[in-house]
Amino acid sequence: MPARTDQSSFSTAVCDDGDDSTVIAHERHWYDGEMIIVQVENTSFKLHDSRLAKESKWFREKLSLKGSEDAINSDGCKIYVVGQANLGIVVTKRSFAALVDAMEDAIKYMLSEDSIPRHGVICDILYAATALGFTRYRAWAVSRLEKHYWSSDLKTLRTQPSWTVEICERAIVTSRECNVPSILKRALYELVRRPDYWKGGLDDPNEVLQSLEITLAGARLKLAQEWSSRASLVIPTLAEDSLCCKYLEPAPHESAFGHAYTSYMHHGPKGLFRQYLFDPIAGLLALSKKQWETPQICKGCVKKAQAGWIADRQKLWDRLDEWLGLETVS
């Protein structure tokens, strides 16, 4: 066993082979610096300055300037106040605490796919990381929002709204204020498609939401018009039509398919037409997943209709960029 090293000097140590060797500082894991106090709003955080300087551009620049501290407390700790005037993004004690939590428990936050933090926690981390230049933590927060909450991949869309009005609104504001355009489309769509949309953000005092009021109302109207145009069955014309009864004389199954379609769309309050009045993208998905085939309904007609509905979904999803005003968003 090697002799215990004098941790106060780190000058020499006895190696396993009995030879004396000089102990040198590791080129990376040798932290200089001191504890400092970071004040956010009315709350103080006591943290190590070298860790902050390593991760944050704002702290790196601040700490590199002699005399840049705002005060020194009775214990001799330098105090740095995170103000709001020069950041452009508001950093609250809650958002800064969320960021520090992520730094202290990085393995949990960075590697775990099974326990994704709540949406609000990720947004808090994103705000603080964006404002203070914690680039790695900003990238992590953006990737989690994109993957687990606001993916623009059409395959991830469900037939029912995924998130509450409040969560959608938070994502929209976060997207604009933290410059994360990749999450905006899905967040706007999830808000517009909700039946209770009009009870939500139109009265919200946030300027971002107010500026979108007319755009969102227009998009909602467009979606309703698109769904209304599909109130009756229209079997698209595709290249592979040879097996379809539409090309027989007479077409014995077309009327049966049309009757089943009308019943499914308009049967009482649970009919698809009412369910998806403002969400034809999900409505078309529901149509494509239904088992239509019966002895009275042509298999070829069903396949053509399903292919048409899937293609139609993609077209509507692409057109949403225009309706939501995203073509002008950089």
mmCIF file of C-alpha atoms in Angstrom:
data_model
loop_
_atom_site.group_PDB
_atom_site.id
_atom_site.type_symbol
_atom_site.label_atom_id
_atom_site.label_comp_id
_atom_site.label_asym_id
_atom_site.label_seq_id
_atom_site.Cartn_x
_atom_site.Cartn_y
_atom_site.Cartn_z
ATOM 1 C CA MET A 1 0.000 0.000 0.000
ATOM 2 C CA PRO A 2 1.315 3.482 -0.819
ATOM 3 C CA ALA A 3 1.939 5.898 1.986
ATOM 4 C CA ARG A 4 -0.738 8.530 2.562
ATOM 5 C CA THR A 5 -0.107 11.734 0.696
ATOM 6 C CA ASP A 6 0.162 15.003 2.570
ATOM 7 C CA GLN A 7 -2.885 16.678 1.020
ATOM 8 C CA SER A 8 -1.838 20.093 2.242
ATOM 9 C CA SER A 9 1.236 20.242 0.016
ATOM 10 C CA PHE A 10 0.816 17.634 -2.750
ATOM 11 C CA SER A 11 4.623 17.730 -3.149
ATOM 12 C CA THR A 12 5.700 14.065 -3.051
ATOM 13 C CA ALA A 13 4.181 10.640 -2.721
ATOM 14 C CA VAL A 14 5.449 7.084 -2.603
ATOM 15 C CA CYS A 15 4.523 5.087 -5.693
ATOM 16 C CA ASP A 16 3.518 1.434 -5.653
ATOM 17 C CA ASP A 17 7.060 0.361 -6.600
ATOM 18 C CA GLY A 18 8.539 2.227 -3.655
ATOM 19 C CA ASP A 19 10.142 5.027 -5.673
ATOM 20 C CA ASP A 20 9.612 8.665 -4.749
ATOM 21 C CA SER A 21 7.921 10.669 -7.471
ATOM 22 C CA THR A 22 6.855 14.261 -7.713
ATOM 23 C CA VAL A 23 3.083 14.697 -7.731
ATOM 24 C CA ILE A 24 1.941 17.119 -10.413
ATOM 25 C CA ALA A 25 -1.398 18.798 -10.941
ATOM 26 C CA HIS A 26 -3.599 17.161 -13.549
ATOM 27 C CA GLU A 27 -3.668 19.259 -16.706
ATOM 28 C CA ARG A 28 -7.472 19.408 -16.696
ATOM 29 C CA HIS A 29 -8.844 18.463 -13.297
ATOM 30 C CA TRP A 30 -7.115 20.996 -11.088
ATOM 31 C CA TYR A 31 -9.529 23.698 -10.112
ATOM 32 C CA ASP A 32 -8.297 27.089 -9.063
ATOM 33 C CA GLY A 33 -10.626 29.763 -7.849
ATOM 34 C CA GLU A 34 -12.857 30.381 -4.897
ATOM 35 C CA MET A 35 -16.413 30.324 -3.702
ATOM 36 C CA ILE A 36 -18.495 33.295 -4.754
ATOM 37 C CA ILE A 37 -22.043 34.446 -4.124
ATOM 38 C CA VAL A 38 -24.425 34.875 -7.036
ATOM 39 C CA GLN A 39 -27.494 36.950 -6.273
ATOM 40 C CA VAL A 40 -30.622 36.487 -8.393
ATOM 41 C CA GLU A 41 -33.603 38.579 -7.334
ATOM 42 C CA ASN A 42 -33.762 38.249 -3.528
ATOM 43 C CA THR A 43 -31.929 34.915 -3.338
ATOM 44 C CA SER A 44 -28.202 34.203 -3.004
ATOM 45 C CA PHE A 45 -26.362 31.122 -4.285
ATOM 46 C CA LYS A 46 -22.885 30.172 -3.022
ATOM 47 C CA LEU A 47 -21.034 28.521 -5.904
ATOM 48 C CA HIS A 48 -17.517 27.803 -7.144
ATOM 49 C CA ASP A 49 -16.331 30.416 -9.616
ATOM 50 C CA SER A 50 -14.213 28.067 -11.768
ATOM 51 C CA ARG A 51 -17.199 25.815 -12.487
ATOM 52 C CA LEU A 52 -19.297 28.789 -13.541
ATOM 53 C CA ALA A 53 -16.506 30.211 -15.691
ATOM 54 C CA LYS A 54 -16.037 26.866 -17.421
ATOM 55 C CA GLU A 55 -19.696 26.564 -18.435
ATOM 56 C CA SER A 56 -20.877 30.151 -18.844
ATOM 57 C CA LYS A 57 -19.720 32.875 -21.192
ATOM 58 C CA TRP A 58 -21.343 35.539 -19.009
ATOM 59 C CA PHE A 59 -19.558 34.394 -15.844
ATOM 60 C CA ARG A 60 -16.298 33.815 -17.700
ATOM 61 C CA GLU A 61 -16.259 37.421 -18.901
ATOM 62 C CA LYS A 62 -17.468 38.780 -15.579
ATOM 63 C CA LEU A 63 -14.928 36.911 -13.478
ATOM 64 C CA SER A 64 -12.024 37.774 -15.774
ATOM 65 C CA LEU A 65 -12.377 41.462 -14.942
ATOM 66 C CA LYS A 66 -10.761 42.550 -11.701
ATOM 67 C CA GLY A 67 -13.095 44.483 -9.482
ATOM 68 C CA SER A 68 -16.161 43.392 -11.432
ATOM 69 C CA GLU A 69 -17.927 42.095 -8.332
ATOM 70 C CA ASP A 70 -20.891 44.096 -7.088
ATOM 71 C CA ALA A 71 -19.996 43.751 -3.408
ATOM 72 C CA ILE A 72 -18.043 41.686 -0.870
ATOM 73 C CA ASN A 73 -19.803 40.147 2.113
ATOM 74 C CA SER A 74 -18.562 39.897 5.685
ATOM 75 C CA ASP A 75 -16.897 36.531 4.988
ATOM 76 C CA GLY A 76 -14.865 38.005 2.151
ATOM 77 C CA CYS A 77 -16.907 36.319 -0.594
ATOM 78 C CA LYS A 78 -17.377 38.350 -3.732
ATOM 79 C CA ILE A 79 -20.992 38.988 -4.669
ATOM 80 C CA TYR A 80 -22.142 39.058 -8.284
ATOM 81 C CA VAL A 81 -25.658 40.251 -9.001
ATOM 82 C CA VAL A 82 -27.387 38.781 -12.041
ATOM 83 C CA GLY A 83 -29.349 41.794 -13.196
ATOM 84 C CA GLN A 84 -31.845 41.895 -16.017
ATOM 85 C CA ALA A 85 -30.974 45.127 -17.810
ATOM 86 C CA ASN A 86 -28.188 43.821 -20.061
ATOM 87 C CA LEU A 87 -29.237 40.194 -20.520
ATOM 88 C CA GLY A 88 -32.262 40.603 -22.776
ATOM 89 C CA ILE A 89 -33.868 37.565 -21.118
ATOM 90 C CA VAL A 90 -35.222 37.581 -17.591
ATOM 91 C CA VAL A 91 -33.390 35.250 -15.215
ATOM 92 C CA THR A 92 -35.413 34.420 -12.115
ATOM 93 C CA LYS A 93 -34.292 32.699 -8.946
ATOM 94 C CA ARG A 94 -36.387 29.707 -10.047
ATOM 95 C CA SER A 95 -34.765 29.434 -13.474
ATOM 96 C CA PHE A 96 -31.258 29.883 -12.095
ATOM 97 C CA ALA A 97 -31.905 27.272 -9.398
ATOM 98 C CA ALA A 98 -33.115 24.841 -12.072
ATOM 99 C CA LEU A 99 -29.890 25.406 -14.017
ATOM 100 C CA VAL A 100 -27.709 24.871 -10.941
ATOM 101 C CA ASP A 101 -29.670 21.689 -10.143
ATOM 102 C CA ALA A 102 -28.874 20.414 -13.638
ATOM 103 C CA MET A 103 -25.186 21.207 -13.136
ATOM 104 C CA GLU A 104 -25.098 19.424 -9.784
ATOM 105 C CA ASP A 105 -26.889 16.327 -11.086
ATOM 106 C CA ALA A 106 -25.648 16.263 -14.672
ATOM 107 C CA ILE A 107 -25.720 12.469 -15.054
ATOM 108 C CA LYS A 108 -29.430 12.348 -14.275
ATOM 109 C CA TYR A 109 -30.255 15.204 -16.625
ATOM 110 C CA MET A 110 -27.945 14.390 -19.497
ATOM 111 C CA LEU A 111 -28.195 10.626 -19.759
ATOM 112 C CA SER A 112 -31.587 9.558 -18.449
ATOM 113 C CA GLU A 113 -34.194 9.006 -21.147
ATOM 114 C CA ASP A 114 -36.704 7.451 -18.767
ATOM 115 C CA SER A 115 -37.138 10.330 -16.334
ATOM 116 C CA ILE A 116 -37.382 13.442 -18.471
ATOM 117 C CA PRO A 117 -37.786 16.613 -16.386
ATOM 118 C CA ARG A 118 -41.110 18.391 -16.476
ATOM 119 C CA HIS A 119 -41.690 20.847 -19.308
ATOM 120 C CA GLY A 120 -41.557 23.849 -16.989
ATOM 121 C CA VAL A 121 -38.217 22.765 -15.525
ATOM 122 C CA ILE A 122 -36.659 22.394 -18.978
ATOM 123 C CA CYS A 123 -37.949 25.839 -19.965
ATOM 124 C CA ASP A 124 -36.486 27.343 -16.794
ATOM 125 C CA ILE A 125 -33.093 25.794 -17.558
ATOM 126 C CA LEU A 126 -33.320 27.082 -21.125
ATOM 127 C CA TYR A 127 -34.033 30.661 -20.014
ATOM 128 C CA ALA A 128 -31.126 30.825 -17.581
ATOM 129 C CA ALA A 129 -28.745 28.980 -19.907
ATOM 130 C CA THR A 130 -29.596 31.248 -22.843
ATOM 131 C CA ALA A 131 -29.275 34.461 -20.854
ATOM 132 C CA LEU A 132 -25.987 33.546 -19.185
ATOM 133 C CA GLY A 133 -24.317 31.672 -22.034
ATOM 134 C CA PHE A 134 -24.361 28.127 -20.636
ATOM 135 C CA THR A 135 -24.152 26.756 -24.176
ATOM 136 C CA ARG A 136 -24.051 23.046 -23.341
ATOM 137 C CA TYR A 137 -27.062 23.283 -21.073
ATOM 138 C CA ARG A 138 -28.964 25.347 -23.604
ATOM 139 C CA ALA A 139 -28.282 22.699 -26.266
ATOM 140 C CA TRP A 140 -29.490 19.981 -23.902
ATOM 141 C CA ALA A 141 -32.697 21.853 -23.064
ATOM 142 C CA VAL A 142 -33.478 22.526 -26.735
ATOM 143 C CA SER A 143 -32.893 18.879 -27.661
ATOM 144 C CA ARG A 144 -35.218 17.657 -24.900
ATOM 145 C CA LEU A 145 -37.998 20.055 -25.901
ATOM 146 C CA GLU A 146 -37.655 18.992 -29.535
ATOM 147 C CA LYS A 147 -37.567 15.274 -28.837
ATOM 148 C CA HIS A 148 -40.000 14.804 -25.979
ATOM 149 C CA TYR A 149 -42.466 17.679 -26.285
ATOM 150 C CA TRP A 150 -42.528 19.604 -29.561
ATOM 151 C CA SER A 151 -41.281 17.365 -32.353
ATOM 152 C CA SER A 152 -42.158 18.544 -35.861
ATOM 153 C CA ASP A 153 -42.166 14.945 -37.098
ATOM 154 C CA LEU A 154 -45.680 14.169 -38.315
ATOM 155 C CA LYS A 155 -45.318 10.574 -37.105
ATOM 156 C CA THR A 156 -45.315 11.746 -33.473
ATOM 157 C CA LEU A 157 -48.689 13.495 -33.687
ATOM 158 C CA ARG A 158 -51.498 11.849 -31.770
ATOM 159 C CA THR A 159 -55.213 11.872 -32.542
ATOM 160 C CA GLN A 160 -55.848 13.874 -29.355
ATOM 161 C CA PRO A 161 -54.119 17.047 -28.109
ATOM 162 C CA SER A 162 -50.980 16.188 -26.189
ATOM 163 C CA TRP A 163 -50.590 19.185 -23.886
ATOM 164 C CA THR A 164 -52.669 21.674 -21.931
ATOM 165 C CA VAL A 165 -53.288 25.241 -23.076
ATOM 166 C CA GLU A 166 -50.891 26.524 -20.420
ATOM 167 C CA ILE A 167 -48.031 24.259 -21.522
ATOM 168 C CA CYS A 168 -48.565 25.224 -25.170
ATOM 169 C CA GLU A 169 -48.504 28.911 -24.297
ATOM 170 C CA ARG A 170 -45.330 28.499 -22.241
ATOM 171 C CA ALA A 171 -43.629 26.780 -25.170
ATOM 172 C CA ILE A 172 -44.695 29.499 -27.625
ATOM 173 C CA VAL A 173 -43.355 32.280 -25.424
ATOM 174 C CA THR A 174 -40.164 30.329 -24.693
ATOM 175 C CA SER A 175 -39.612 29.697 -28.402
ATOM 176 C CA ARG A 176 -39.790 33.404 -29.204
ATOM 177 C CA GLU A 177 -37.922 34.786 -26.200
ATOM 178 C CA CYS A 178 -35.135 32.184 -26.225
ATOM 179 C CA ASN A 179 -34.902 31.968 -30.036
ATOM 180 C CA VAL A 180 -35.846 28.308 -30.472
ATOM 181 C CA PRO A 181 -37.910 28.313 -33.699
ATOM 182 C CA SER A 182 -37.755 24.524 -34.006
ATOM 183 C CA ILE A 183 -40.410 24.015 -31.306
ATOM 184 C CA LEU A 184 -42.790 26.773 -32.400
ATOM 185 C CA LYS A 185 -44.824 25.000 -35.086
ATOM 186 C CA ARG A 186 -45.793 22.025 -32.952
ATOM 187 C CA ALA A 187 -46.606 24.260 -29.982
ATOM 188 C CA LEU A 188 -48.840 26.513 -32.102
ATOM 189 C CA TYR A 189 -50.536 23.504 -33.662
ATOM 190 C CA GLU A 190 -51.177 21.845 -30.301
ATOM 191 C CA LEU A 191 -52.780 25.077 -29.090
ATOM 192 C CA VAL A 192 -54.921 25.730 -32.168
ATOM 193 C CA ARG A 193 -56.276 22.176 -32.345
ATOM 194 C CA ARG A 194 -57.643 22.179 -28.794
ATOM 195 C CA PRO A 195 -61.439 22.457 -28.374
ATOM 196 C CA ASP A 196 -60.910 24.772 -25.376
ATOM 197 C CA TYR A 197 -58.466 27.039 -27.211
ATOM 198 C CA TRP A 198 -60.692 30.101 -26.931
ATOM 199 C CA LYS A 199 -60.694 29.816 -23.148
ATOM 200 C CA GLY A 200 -56.946 30.145 -23.108
ATOM 201 C CA GLY A 201 -54.307 32.633 -24.105
ATOM 202 C CA LEU A 202 -56.297 35.273 -25.969
ATOM 203 C CA ASP A 203 -56.702 37.152 -22.699
ATOM 204 C CA ASP A 204 -53.113 36.526 -21.663
ATOM 205 C CA PRO A 205 -51.176 39.759 -21.093
ATOM 206 C CA ASN A 206 -48.004 38.333 -22.630
ATOM 207 C CA GLU A 207 -47.065 40.363 -25.706
ATOM 208 C CA VAL A 208 -45.918 37.308 -27.662
ATOM 209 C CA LEU A 209 -49.316 35.630 -27.341
ATOM 210 C CA GLN A 210 -51.207 38.840 -28.072
ATOM 211 C CA SER A 211 -49.219 39.361 -31.268
ATOM 212 C CA LEU A 212 -50.276 35.901 -32.480
ATOM 213 C CA GLU A 213 -54.001 36.251 -31.776
ATOM 214 C CA ILE A 214 -55.140 37.075 -35.318
ATOM 215 C CA THR A 215 -52.758 34.564 -36.904
ATOM 216 C CA LEU A 216 -53.971 31.727 -34.690
ATOM 217 C CA ALA A 217 -57.625 32.575 -35.275
ATOM 218 C CA GLY A 218 -57.023 32.554 -39.033
ATOM 219 C CA ALA A 219 -55.215 29.210 -38.891
ATOM 220 C CA ARG A 220 -58.030 27.708 -36.863
ATOM 221 C CA LEU A 221 -60.560 28.851 -39.461
ATOM 222 C CA LYS A 222 -58.468 27.364 -42.287
ATOM 223 C CA LEU A 223 -58.291 24.022 -40.500
ATOM 224 C CA ALA A 224 -62.063 23.985 -39.994
ATOM 225 C CA GLN A 225 -62.624 24.753 -43.679
ATOM 226 C CA GLU A 226 -60.292 21.948 -44.724
ATOM 227 C CA TRP A 227 -62.109 19.448 -42.524
ATOM 228 C CA SER A 228 -65.517 20.608 -43.756
ATOM 229 C CA SER A 229 -64.443 19.904 -47.319
ATOM 230 C CA ARG A 230 -63.934 16.288 -46.277
ATOM 231 C CA ALA A 231 -67.412 15.813 -44.838
ATOM 232 C CA SER A 232 -68.245 13.408 -47.665
ATOM 233 C CA LEU A 233 -66.147 10.526 -48.937
ATOM 234 C CA VAL A 234 -63.861 11.283 -51.855
ATOM 235 C CA ILE A 235 -61.737 8.373 -53.042
ATOM 236 C CA PRO A 236 -58.589 9.802 -54.641
ATOM 237 C CA THR A 237 -57.430 8.734 -58.068
ATOM 238 C CA LEU A 238 -54.143 6.864 -57.812
ATOM 239 C CA ALA A 239 -52.004 5.064 -60.336
ATOM 240 C CA GLU A 240 -52.700 1.588 -58.915
ATOM 241 C CA ASP A 241 -56.425 1.470 -59.654
ATOM 242 C CA SER A 242 -56.723 -1.882 -61.424
ATOM 243 C CA LEU A 243 -58.209 -3.744 -58.461
ATOM 244 C CA CYS A 244 -60.675 -1.049 -57.481
ATOM 245 C CA CYS A 245 -64.384 -1.577 -57.971
ATOM 246 C CA LYS A 246 -64.669 2.051 -59.103
ATOM 247 C CA TYR A 247 -63.532 0.851 -62.512
ATOM 248 C CA LEU A 248 -66.197 -1.827 -62.779
ATOM 249 C CA GLU A 249 -69.595 -1.172 -64.268
ATOM 250 C CA PRO A 250 -71.477 -0.688 -62.075
ATOM 251 C CA ALA A 251 -69.275 0.035 -59.019
ATOM 252 C CA PRO A 252 -70.985 -2.192 -56.441
ATOM 253 C CA HIS A 253 -68.947 -1.273 -53.352
ATOM 254 C CA GLU A 254 -68.573 2.490 -53.655
ATOM 255 C CA SER A 255 -71.973 3.254 -52.171
ATOM 256 C CA ALA A 256 -71.333 0.929 -49.208
ATOM 257 C CA PHE A 257 -68.011 2.657 -48.491
ATOM 258 C CA GLY A 258 -69.640 6.065 -48.782
ATOM 259 C CA HIS A 259 -72.426 5.076 -46.387
ATOM 260 C CA ALA A 260 -69.941 3.745 -43.809
ATOM 261 C CA TYR A 261 -67.824 6.890 -44.148
ATOM 262 C CA THR A 262 -70.814 9.191 -43.613
ATOM 263 C CA SER A 263 -71.934 7.212 -40.574
ATOM 264 C CA TYR A 264 -68.451 7.280 -39.032
ATOM 265 C CA MET A 265 -68.014 10.999 -39.675
ATOM 266 C CA HIS A 266 -71.428 12.261 -38.581
ATOM 267 C CA HIS A 267 -72.820 9.764 -36.072
ATOM 268 C CA GLY A 268 -73.866 11.959 -33.133
ATOM 269 C CA PRO A 269 -71.543 13.932 -30.848
ATOM 270 C CA LYS A 270 -68.854 11.249 -31.111
ATOM 271 C CA GLY A 271 -68.668 11.458 -34.874
ATOM 272 C CA LEU A 272 -65.287 12.334 -36.315
ATOM 273 C CA PHE A 273 -66.563 15.515 -37.922
ATOM 274 C CA ARG A 274 -67.260 17.145 -34.556
ATOM 275 C CA GLN A 275 -64.269 15.620 -32.807
ATOM 276 C CA TYR A 276 -61.769 16.978 -35.319
ATOM 277 C CA LEU A 277 -63.481 20.146 -36.517
ATOM 278 C CA PHE A 278 -60.304 22.170 -35.918
ATOM 279 C CA ASP A 279 -57.872 19.309 -36.411
ATOM 280 C CA PRO A 280 -58.145 17.652 -39.834
ATOM 281 C CA ILE A 281 -54.558 16.407 -39.516
ATOM 282 C CA ALA A 282 -55.550 14.177 -36.607
ATOM 283 C CA GLY A 283 -58.924 13.459 -38.194
ATOM 284 C CA LEU A 284 -57.280 12.067 -41.310
ATOM 285 C CA LEU A 285 -55.082 9.887 -39.112
ATOM 286 C CA ALA A 286 -58.169 8.507 -37.368
ATOM 287 C CA LEU A 287 -59.754 7.771 -40.752
ATOM 288 C CA SER A 288 -56.657 5.950 -41.972
ATOM 289 C CA LYS A 289 -56.481 3.756 -38.862
ATOM 290 C CA LYS A 290 -60.088 2.564 -38.960
ATOM 291 C CA GLN A 291 -60.770 -0.971 -40.158
ATOM 292 C CA TRP A 292 -63.012 -0.321 -43.159
ATOM 293 C CA GLU A 293 -62.947 -3.633 -44.968
ATOM 294 C CA THR A 294 -66.179 -5.636 -44.991
ATOM 295 C CA PRO A 295 -67.701 -8.002 -47.525
ATOM 296 C CA GLN A 296 -69.542 -4.975 -48.897
ATOM 297 C CA ILE A 297 -66.542 -2.619 -49.162
ATOM 298 C CA CYS A 298 -63.887 -3.030 -51.839
ATOM 299 C CA LYS A 299 -60.361 -3.643 -50.537
ATOM 300 C CA GLY A 300 -58.902 -1.629 -53.403
ATOM 301 C CA CYS A 301 -61.062 1.382 -52.536
ATOM 302 C CA VAL A 302 -59.957 1.201 -48.909
ATOM 303 C CA LYS A 303 -56.262 1.075 -49.808
ATOM 304 C CA LYS A 304 -56.613 4.036 -52.146
ATOM 305 C CA ALA A 305 -58.531 6.050 -49.582
ATOM 306 C CA GLN A 306 -56.008 5.308 -46.831
ATOM 307 C CA ALA A 307 -53.079 6.275 -49.047
ATOM 308 C CA GLY A 308 -54.890 9.474 -49.951
ATOM 309 C CA TRP A 309 -55.589 10.372 -46.318
ATOM 310 C CA ILE A 310 -51.942 9.865 -45.332
ATOM 311 C CA ALA A 311 -50.742 12.025 -48.234
ATOM 312 C CA ASP A 312 -53.401 14.610 -47.387
ATOM 313 C CA ARG A 313 -52.104 14.863 -43.808
ATOM 314 C CA GLN A 314 -48.618 15.728 -45.002
ATOM 315 C CA LYS A 315 -49.955 18.394 -47.354
ATOM 316 C CA LEU A 316 -51.965 20.033 -44.558
ATOM 317 C CA TRP A 317 -49.005 19.865 -42.181
ATOM 318 C CA ASP A 318 -46.828 21.601 -44.754
ATOM 319 C CA ARG A 319 -49.471 24.274 -45.379
ATOM 320 C CA LEU A 320 -49.587 25.060 -41.670
ATOM 321 C CA ASP A 321 -46.309 26.945 -42.071
ATOM 322 C CA GLU A 322 -48.160 29.522 -44.152
ATOM 323 C CA TRP A 323 -51.299 29.619 -42.013
ATOM 324 C CA LEU A 324 -49.315 30.023 -38.788
ATOM 325 C CA GLY A 325 -47.106 32.731 -40.252
ATOM 326 C CA LEU A 326 -43.973 30.620 -39.921
ATOM 327 C CA GLU A 327 -42.688 31.306 -43.421
ATOM 328 C CA THR A 328 -41.641 34.753 -42.218
ATOM 329 C CA VAL A 329 -40.098 33.514 -38.952
ATOM 330 C CA SER A 330 -36.319 33.280 -39.143
#
